[in-house]
Short mmCIF file of C-alpha atoms in Angstrom, two decimals:
data_model
loop_
_atom_site.label_atom_id
_atom_site.label_comp_id
_atom_site.label_asym_id
_atom_site.label_seq_id
_atom_site.Cartn_x
_atom_site.Cartn_y
_atom_site.Cartn_z
CA MET A 5 -0.63 -0.17 -0.02
CA PRO A 6 1.28 2.80 -1.34
CA SER A 7 2.03 5.70 1.66
CA SER A 8 0.23 9.83 1.10
CA PRO A 9 2.79 12.41 1.80
CA GLN A 10 2.09 13.38 5.26
CA ARG A 11 3.41 17.31 5.54
CA PRO A 12 5.08 18.22 8.60
CA ALA A 13 2.82 19.44 12.10
CA PRO A 14 2.86 22.98 12.69
CA ALA A 15 6.24 24.05 15.07
CA PRO A 16 5.38 24.46 18.21
CA SER A 17 6.27 28.98 17.59
CA ASP A 18 3.92 28.34 14.60
CA LEU A 19 0.36 26.96 16.49
CA SER A 20 1.37 28.92 19.73
CA GLY A 21 0.95 31.91 16.86
CA ALA A 22 -1.63 31.06 15.94
CA VAL A 23 -3.79 30.87 19.06
CA ALA A 24 -2.52 34.22 20.23
CA GLU A 25 -4.25 36.09 17.05
CA ASP A 26 -7.33 34.02 17.29
CA LEU A 27 -7.28 35.36 20.94
CA ALA A 28 -6.90 39.05 19.97
CA LEU A 29 -9.39 38.68 17.58
CA TYR A 30 -12.08 37.23 20.30
CA ARG A 31 -11.02 39.24 22.75
CA GLU A 32 -11.70 42.58 20.23
CA LYS A 33 -15.02 40.92 19.27
CA PHE A 34 -16.33 41.82 23.59
CA ARG A 35 -13.21 44.71 22.87
CA ARG A 36 -15.04 46.65 20.47
CA ARG A 37 -19.30 45.96 22.26
CA LEU A 38 -18.65 47.86 25.60
CA PRO A 39 -20.86 51.31 26.56
CA GLU A 40 -18.38 53.90 27.01
CA SER A 41 -19.18 54.25 30.59
CA LEU A 42 -21.72 51.44 32.61
CA ASP A 43 -23.57 55.19 32.95
CA GLU A 44 -24.94 54.26 30.11
CA LEU A 45 -26.03 50.43 30.92
CA GLN A 46 -30.28 51.93 32.22
CA GLY A 47 -31.37 48.71 31.07
CA PRO A 48 -34.40 46.84 33.50
CA THR A 49 -34.64 45.83 36.70
CA LYS A 50 -37.64 43.97 37.64
CA GLY A 51 -40.04 42.60 34.72
CA ILE A 52 -40.25 40.04 32.35
CA VAL A 53 -37.47 40.98 30.20
CA ASP A 54 -37.90 39.11 26.55
CA LEU A 55 -34.56 39.00 25.25
CA PRO A 56 -34.36 38.76 20.99
CA LEU A 57 -33.16 35.25 18.79
CA HIS A 58 -30.18 37.52 18.24
CA ILE A 59 -28.82 37.17 21.56
CA ALA A 60 -31.01 34.31 22.86
CA TRP A 61 -30.15 32.15 20.24
CA SER A 62 -30.46 28.67 21.66
CA GLY A 63 -32.33 28.07 25.08
CA MET A 64 -34.81 30.89 26.73
CA THR A 65 -35.20 33.71 25.75
CA SER A 66 -37.80 35.34 28.68
CA TYR A 67 -36.33 36.17 31.78
CA ASP A 68 -38.66 36.93 35.52
CA MET A 69 -36.17 39.37 36.74
CA SER A 70 -37.51 38.60 40.40
CA LYS A 71 -36.02 35.78 40.23
CA PRO A 72 -31.96 35.91 40.71
CA ARG A 73 -30.92 32.79 38.60
CA GLN A 74 -32.86 34.50 35.90
CA ARG A 75 -31.80 37.60 36.55
CA MET A 76 -28.59 35.76 36.39
CA GLY A 77 -28.78 34.22 33.39
CA LEU A 78 -30.05 37.29 31.20
CA TYR A 79 -26.45 39.10 32.22
CA ARG A 80 -24.69 35.72 31.81
CA THR A 81 -26.28 35.90 28.14
CA VAL A 82 -26.29 39.21 27.01
CA LEU A 83 -22.67 39.71 27.82
CA HIS A 84 -22.03 37.03 25.79
CA GLU A 85 -24.50 37.21 22.49
CA GLY A 86 -25.25 40.47 23.18
CA LEU A 87 -24.66 44.43 20.47
CA LEU A 88 -22.71 47.28 21.61
CA ASP A 89 -26.11 48.50 21.16
CA ASP A 90 -28.15 45.62 22.89
CA LEU A 91 -25.72 46.28 27.26
CA PRO A 92 -27.74 49.38 27.45
CA ARG A 93 -31.17 48.15 25.94
CA TYR A 94 -30.93 44.81 28.89
CA LEU A 95 -28.22 45.63 31.31
CA ASN A 96 -28.65 47.79 34.40
CA GLN A 97 -25.03 49.30 35.79
CA ASP A 98 -26.75 48.93 39.69
CA LEU A 99 -27.33 45.24 39.30
CA LEU A 100 -24.51 43.90 37.37
CA LEU A 101 -22.30 46.07 39.71
CA GLN A 102 -24.62 43.79 42.31
CA LEU A 103 -24.00 41.29 39.92
CA TRP A 104 -20.15 41.13 38.82
CA PRO A 105 -18.57 39.56 41.91
CA VAL A 106 -21.31 35.83 41.09
CA LEU A 107 -21.26 36.75 37.79
CA ARG A 108 -17.47 37.05 36.35
CA THR A 109 -16.98 32.89 37.83
CA LEU A 110 -20.03 32.59 35.20
CA VAL A 111 -19.07 33.61 32.06
CA GLY A 112 -15.95 32.90 29.68
CA ARG A 113 -12.55 33.88 30.83
CA THR A 114 -12.33 36.53 27.66
CA VAL A 115 -15.20 38.23 28.48
CA ARG A 116 -14.01 38.78 32.54
CA ALA A 117 -10.72 40.59 31.62
CA VAL A 118 -12.52 42.59 29.13
CA TRP A 119 -14.63 43.76 31.09
CA GLU A 120 -12.18 44.17 34.33
CA ASP A 121 -9.74 45.70 32.20
CA ALA A 122 -12.70 48.16 30.58
CA PHE A 123 -14.11 48.84 33.84
CA PRO A 124 -11.85 48.64 36.87
CA GLN A 125 -14.43 49.52 39.25
CA LEU A 126 -15.99 45.58 39.15
CA ALA A 127 -11.99 45.23 39.61
CA SER A 128 -12.53 46.07 42.63
CA ARG A 129 -16.17 44.79 43.02
CA THR A 130 -15.03 41.32 43.60
CA ARG A 131 -12.07 42.17 46.07
CA ALA A 132 -13.49 43.85 48.34
CA ALA A 133 -16.15 41.56 47.94
CA ALA A 134 -13.59 38.48 48.66
#
């Protein structure tokens, strides 16, 4: 049986460069969505919130803000999937600051880093809660 030519595996330095570039692009995706200030976040704090399908494309689309787990789920979903215009509409500054010490453990590492780098008051809330 003839052997087929195989390409050599990428060198570790090539692979780490590609991974670093992918991570930088992923981080930039979230950075571009950030509001200028947390003051812009004037979303609801009570009632039922219905998310559009471009945000809640899988799973729940309606969240009851009086239920802590649903409120946390809404924030997690919006932080990951929401676009620039969605963040002020669905997130509330006071609620985000209140939820952040726990919420930061539920979002991805990149989302957490981008938000804490942009808004030091989030990181300081975490240290104060510890």
